[in-house]
CSV table of C-alpha atoms and ligand atoms in Angstrom, one decimal:
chain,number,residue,atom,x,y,z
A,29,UNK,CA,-59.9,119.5,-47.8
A,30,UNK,CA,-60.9,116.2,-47.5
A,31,UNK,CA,-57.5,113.7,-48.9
A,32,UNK,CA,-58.4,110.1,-50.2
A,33,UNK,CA,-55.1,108.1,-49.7
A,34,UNK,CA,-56.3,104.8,-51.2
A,35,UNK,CA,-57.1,107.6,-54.9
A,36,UNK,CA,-53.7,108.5,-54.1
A,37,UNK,CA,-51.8,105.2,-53.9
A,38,UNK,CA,-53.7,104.1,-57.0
A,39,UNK,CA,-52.3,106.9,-58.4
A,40,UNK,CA,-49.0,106.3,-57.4
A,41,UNK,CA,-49.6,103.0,-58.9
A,42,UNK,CA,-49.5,105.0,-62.3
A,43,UNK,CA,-46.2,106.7,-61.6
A,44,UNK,CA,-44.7,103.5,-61.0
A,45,UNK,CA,-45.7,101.6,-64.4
A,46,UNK,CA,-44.4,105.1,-66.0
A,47,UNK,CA,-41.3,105.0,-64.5
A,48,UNK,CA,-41.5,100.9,-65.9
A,49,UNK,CA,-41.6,102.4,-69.2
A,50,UNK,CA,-38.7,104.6,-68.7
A,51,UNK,CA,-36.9,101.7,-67.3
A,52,UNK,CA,-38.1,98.5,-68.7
A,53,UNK,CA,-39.8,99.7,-72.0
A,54,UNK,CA,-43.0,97.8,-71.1
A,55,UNK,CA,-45.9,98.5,-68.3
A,56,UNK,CA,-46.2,94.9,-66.7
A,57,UNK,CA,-48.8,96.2,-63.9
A,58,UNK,CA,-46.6,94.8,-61.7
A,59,UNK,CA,-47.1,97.0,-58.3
A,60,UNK,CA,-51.0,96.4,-59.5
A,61,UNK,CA,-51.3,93.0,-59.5
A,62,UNK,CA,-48.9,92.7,-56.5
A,63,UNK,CA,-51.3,94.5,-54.2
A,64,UNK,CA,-54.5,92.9,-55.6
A,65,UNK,CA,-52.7,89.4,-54.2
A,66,UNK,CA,-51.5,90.3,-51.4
A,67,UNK,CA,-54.9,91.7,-50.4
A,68,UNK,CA,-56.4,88.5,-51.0
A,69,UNK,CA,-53.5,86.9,-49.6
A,70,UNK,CA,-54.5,89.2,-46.6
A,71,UNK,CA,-58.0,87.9,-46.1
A,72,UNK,CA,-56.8,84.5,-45.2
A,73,UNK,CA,-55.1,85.9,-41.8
A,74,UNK,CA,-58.4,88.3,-41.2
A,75,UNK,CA,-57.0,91.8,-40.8
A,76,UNK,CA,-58.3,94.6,-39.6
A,77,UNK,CA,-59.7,97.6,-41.9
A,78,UNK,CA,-56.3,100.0,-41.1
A,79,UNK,CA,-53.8,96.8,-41.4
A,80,UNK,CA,-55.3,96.2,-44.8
A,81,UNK,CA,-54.9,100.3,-45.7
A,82,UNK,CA,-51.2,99.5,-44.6
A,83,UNK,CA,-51.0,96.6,-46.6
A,84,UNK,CA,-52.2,98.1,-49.6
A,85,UNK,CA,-49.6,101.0,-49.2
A,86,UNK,CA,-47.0,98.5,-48.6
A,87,UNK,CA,-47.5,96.3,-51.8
A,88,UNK,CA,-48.7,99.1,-53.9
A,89,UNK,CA,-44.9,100.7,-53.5
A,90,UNK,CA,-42.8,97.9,-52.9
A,91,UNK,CA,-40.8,98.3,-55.0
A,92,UNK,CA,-40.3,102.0,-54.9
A,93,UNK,CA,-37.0,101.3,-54.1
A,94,UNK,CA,-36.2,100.1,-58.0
A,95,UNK,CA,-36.8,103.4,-59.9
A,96,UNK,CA,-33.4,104.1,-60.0
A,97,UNK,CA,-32.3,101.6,-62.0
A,98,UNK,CA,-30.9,101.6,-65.5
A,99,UNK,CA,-32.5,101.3,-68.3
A,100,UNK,CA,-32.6,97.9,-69.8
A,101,UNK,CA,-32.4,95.8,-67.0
A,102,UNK,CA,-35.5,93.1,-66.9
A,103,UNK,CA,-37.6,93.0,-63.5
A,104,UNK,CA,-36.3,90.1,-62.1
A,105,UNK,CA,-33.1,91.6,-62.9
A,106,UNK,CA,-34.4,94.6,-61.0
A,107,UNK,CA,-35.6,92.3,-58.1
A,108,UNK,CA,-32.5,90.6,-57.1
A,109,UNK,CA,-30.7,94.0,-56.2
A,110,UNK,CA,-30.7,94.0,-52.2
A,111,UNK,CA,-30.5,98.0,-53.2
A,112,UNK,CA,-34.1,97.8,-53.9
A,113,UNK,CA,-35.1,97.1,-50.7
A,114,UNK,CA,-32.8,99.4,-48.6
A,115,UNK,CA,-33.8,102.6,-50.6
A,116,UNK,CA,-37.4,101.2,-50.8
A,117,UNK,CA,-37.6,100.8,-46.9
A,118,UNK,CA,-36.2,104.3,-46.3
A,119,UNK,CA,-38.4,105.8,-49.2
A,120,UNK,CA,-41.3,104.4,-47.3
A,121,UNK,CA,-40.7,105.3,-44.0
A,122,UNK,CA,-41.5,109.1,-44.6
A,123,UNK,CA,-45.3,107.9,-45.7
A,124,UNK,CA,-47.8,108.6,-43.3
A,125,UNK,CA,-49.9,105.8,-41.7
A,126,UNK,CA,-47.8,103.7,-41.8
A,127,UNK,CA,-44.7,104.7,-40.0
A,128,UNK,CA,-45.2,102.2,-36.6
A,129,UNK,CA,-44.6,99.2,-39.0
A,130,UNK,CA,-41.0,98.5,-39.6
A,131,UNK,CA,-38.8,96.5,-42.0
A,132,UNK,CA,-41.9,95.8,-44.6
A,133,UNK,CA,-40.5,96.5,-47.4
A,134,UNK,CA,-36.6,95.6,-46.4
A,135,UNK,CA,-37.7,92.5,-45.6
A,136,UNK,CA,-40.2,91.6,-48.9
A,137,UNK,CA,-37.3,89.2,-50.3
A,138,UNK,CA,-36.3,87.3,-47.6
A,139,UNK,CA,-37.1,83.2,-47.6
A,140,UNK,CA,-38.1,81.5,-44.5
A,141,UNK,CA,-35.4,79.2,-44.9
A,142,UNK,CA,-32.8,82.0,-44.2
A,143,UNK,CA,-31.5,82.6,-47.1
A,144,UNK,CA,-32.5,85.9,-48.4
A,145,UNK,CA,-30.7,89.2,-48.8
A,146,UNK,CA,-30.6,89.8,-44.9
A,147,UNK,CA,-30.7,86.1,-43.5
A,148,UNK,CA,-34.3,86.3,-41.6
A,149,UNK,CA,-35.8,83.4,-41.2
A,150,UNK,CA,-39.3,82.2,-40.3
A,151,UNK,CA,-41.2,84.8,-38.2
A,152,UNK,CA,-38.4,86.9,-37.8
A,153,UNK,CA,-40.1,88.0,-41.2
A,154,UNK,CA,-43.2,90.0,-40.7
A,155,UNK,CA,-46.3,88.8,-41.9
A,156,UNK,CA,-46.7,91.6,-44.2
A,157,UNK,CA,-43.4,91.1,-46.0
A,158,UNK,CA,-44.1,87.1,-46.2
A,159,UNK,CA,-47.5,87.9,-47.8
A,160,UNK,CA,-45.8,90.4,-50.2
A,161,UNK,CA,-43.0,88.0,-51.3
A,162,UNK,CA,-45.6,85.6,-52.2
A,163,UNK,CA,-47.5,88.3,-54.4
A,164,UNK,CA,-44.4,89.3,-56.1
A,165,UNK,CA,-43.0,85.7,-57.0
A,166,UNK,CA,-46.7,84.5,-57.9
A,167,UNK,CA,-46.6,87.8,-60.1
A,168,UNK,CA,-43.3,87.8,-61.8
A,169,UNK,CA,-43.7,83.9,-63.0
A,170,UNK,CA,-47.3,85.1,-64.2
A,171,UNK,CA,-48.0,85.1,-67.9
A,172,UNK,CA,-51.4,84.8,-68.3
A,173,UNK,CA,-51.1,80.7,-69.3
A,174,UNK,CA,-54.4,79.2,-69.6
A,175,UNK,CA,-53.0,76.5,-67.7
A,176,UNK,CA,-52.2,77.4,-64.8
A,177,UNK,CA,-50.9,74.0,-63.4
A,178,UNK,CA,-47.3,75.2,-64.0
A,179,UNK,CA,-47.3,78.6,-62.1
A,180,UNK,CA,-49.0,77.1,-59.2
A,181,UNK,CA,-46.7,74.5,-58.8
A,182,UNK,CA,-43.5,76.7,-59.0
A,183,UNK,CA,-45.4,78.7,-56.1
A,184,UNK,CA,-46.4,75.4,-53.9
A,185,UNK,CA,-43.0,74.2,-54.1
A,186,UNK,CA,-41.0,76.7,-52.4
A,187,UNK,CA,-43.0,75.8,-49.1
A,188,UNK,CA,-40.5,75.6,-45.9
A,189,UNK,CA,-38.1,77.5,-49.0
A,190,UNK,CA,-39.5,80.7,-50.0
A,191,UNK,CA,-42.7,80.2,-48.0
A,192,UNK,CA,-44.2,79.2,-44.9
A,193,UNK,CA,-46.4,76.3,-44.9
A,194,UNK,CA,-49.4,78.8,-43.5
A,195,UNK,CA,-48.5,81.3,-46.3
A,196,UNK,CA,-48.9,78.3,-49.0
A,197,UNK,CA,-52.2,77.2,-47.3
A,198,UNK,CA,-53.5,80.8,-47.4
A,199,UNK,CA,-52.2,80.8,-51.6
A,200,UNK,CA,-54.0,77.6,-51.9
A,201,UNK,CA,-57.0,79.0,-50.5
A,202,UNK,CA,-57.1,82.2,-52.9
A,203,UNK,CA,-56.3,80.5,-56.1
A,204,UNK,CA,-59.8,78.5,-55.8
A,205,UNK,CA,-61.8,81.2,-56.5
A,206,UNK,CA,-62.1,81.3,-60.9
A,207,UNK,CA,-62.9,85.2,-59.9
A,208,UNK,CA,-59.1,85.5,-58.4
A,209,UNK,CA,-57.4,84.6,-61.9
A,210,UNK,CA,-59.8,86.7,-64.1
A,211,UNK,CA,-59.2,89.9,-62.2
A,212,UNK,CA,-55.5,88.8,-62.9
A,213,UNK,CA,-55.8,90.0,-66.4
A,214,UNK,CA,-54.7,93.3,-67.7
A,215,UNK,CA,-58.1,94.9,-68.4
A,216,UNK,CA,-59.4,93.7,-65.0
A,217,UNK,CA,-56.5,94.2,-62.5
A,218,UNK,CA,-57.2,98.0,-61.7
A,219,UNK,CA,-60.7,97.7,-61.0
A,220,UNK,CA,-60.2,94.5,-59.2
A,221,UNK,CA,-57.3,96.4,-56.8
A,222,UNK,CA,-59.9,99.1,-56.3
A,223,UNK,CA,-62.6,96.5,-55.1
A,224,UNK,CA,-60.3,94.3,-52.8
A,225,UNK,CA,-59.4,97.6,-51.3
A,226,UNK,CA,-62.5,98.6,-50.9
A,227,UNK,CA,-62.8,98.5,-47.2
A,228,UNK,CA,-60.0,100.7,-47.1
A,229,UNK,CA,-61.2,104.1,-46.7
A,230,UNK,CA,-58.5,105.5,-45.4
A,231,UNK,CA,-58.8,109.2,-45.8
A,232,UNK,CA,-57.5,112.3,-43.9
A,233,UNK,CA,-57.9,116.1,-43.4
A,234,UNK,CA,-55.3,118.3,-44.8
B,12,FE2,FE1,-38.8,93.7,-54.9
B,13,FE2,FE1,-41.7,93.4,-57.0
């Protein structure tokens, strides 16, 4: 039997805005809209078909480490527990695929500027956890504002903070395209994570 694993991370997608209801009361699409920018995030540092399959995975279930939180705490709330990124990293590592990468998803809150939950700086952060920090802050201060002067401001000025000065350039790059902040929206952001992915046909035998 042929096994589609991008069908099955989108799915997985689902499990995590159920569990946001048990935990949150509210679906935000937040592992959603986190993987749609990191993938477009990822085009601006021209990966290969399988590193955007890992990315994908990465971002889809970042974090997977939160859904065993309390109910009632708010996702930012949720965010700022090192916990999250502990459990998530050892959740992760059983997935298959992407088991040579290491430190993704422990690493998706740290700052290049050292202070994080673990004290990396710079490039001791991997690329993929710098791209994903940058989706998830982008997407927790995003509220569907018209404007959008306000959002992209709190994003461009965390540069040599939150974000490295080629990770800003790349967010700069991304936010130019009008078709970027449509897909944003609720009613687009599945079908707009199924596109980006699109190159990633990662499927296997089982
Ligand atoms: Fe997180
Ligand atoms: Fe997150």
């Amino acid at each position: 039997m042929q096994f589609n694993l991008k069908q099955f991370l989108i799915s997985i997608s689902f499990v995590l805005d159920y569990i946001e209801i048990d935990i949150l009361d509210d679906i935000t699409n937040h592992s959603k809209r986190v993987a749609y920018i990191a993938l477009k995030l990822g085009e601006m540092f021209n990966l290969t078909e399988k590193e955007q399959f890992s990315l994908l995975a990465f971002s889809i279930m970042h974090d997977i480490g939160g859904v065993e939180n309390k109910k009632g705490v708010s996702k930012s709330e949720l965010e700022k527990a090192k916990s999250h990124c502990v459990i998530g990293e050892k959740t992760i590592n059983k997935f298959p695929l992407i088991s040579e990468y290491e430190n993704i998803i422990l690493y998706h809150h740290e700052n290049v500027d050292g202070s994080g939950f673990f004290n990396k700086k710079g490039n001791e952060i991997p690329l993929f956890s710098q791209i994903i920090s940058l989706a998830d802050f982008f997407e927790l201060n995003y509220d569907g504002d018209p404007d959008r002067s306000v959002l992209v401001s709190q994003v461009s000025e965390q540069i040599d903070i939150r974000f490295s000065k080629r990770m800003i350039n790349a967010f700069r790059q991304i936010i130019k395209q009008e078709n970027f902040w449509l897909n944003l929206e609720d009613i687009f952001i599945l079908d707009a994570v199924k596109e980006e992915s699109g190159v990633c046909q990662e499927s296997c035998r089982i």
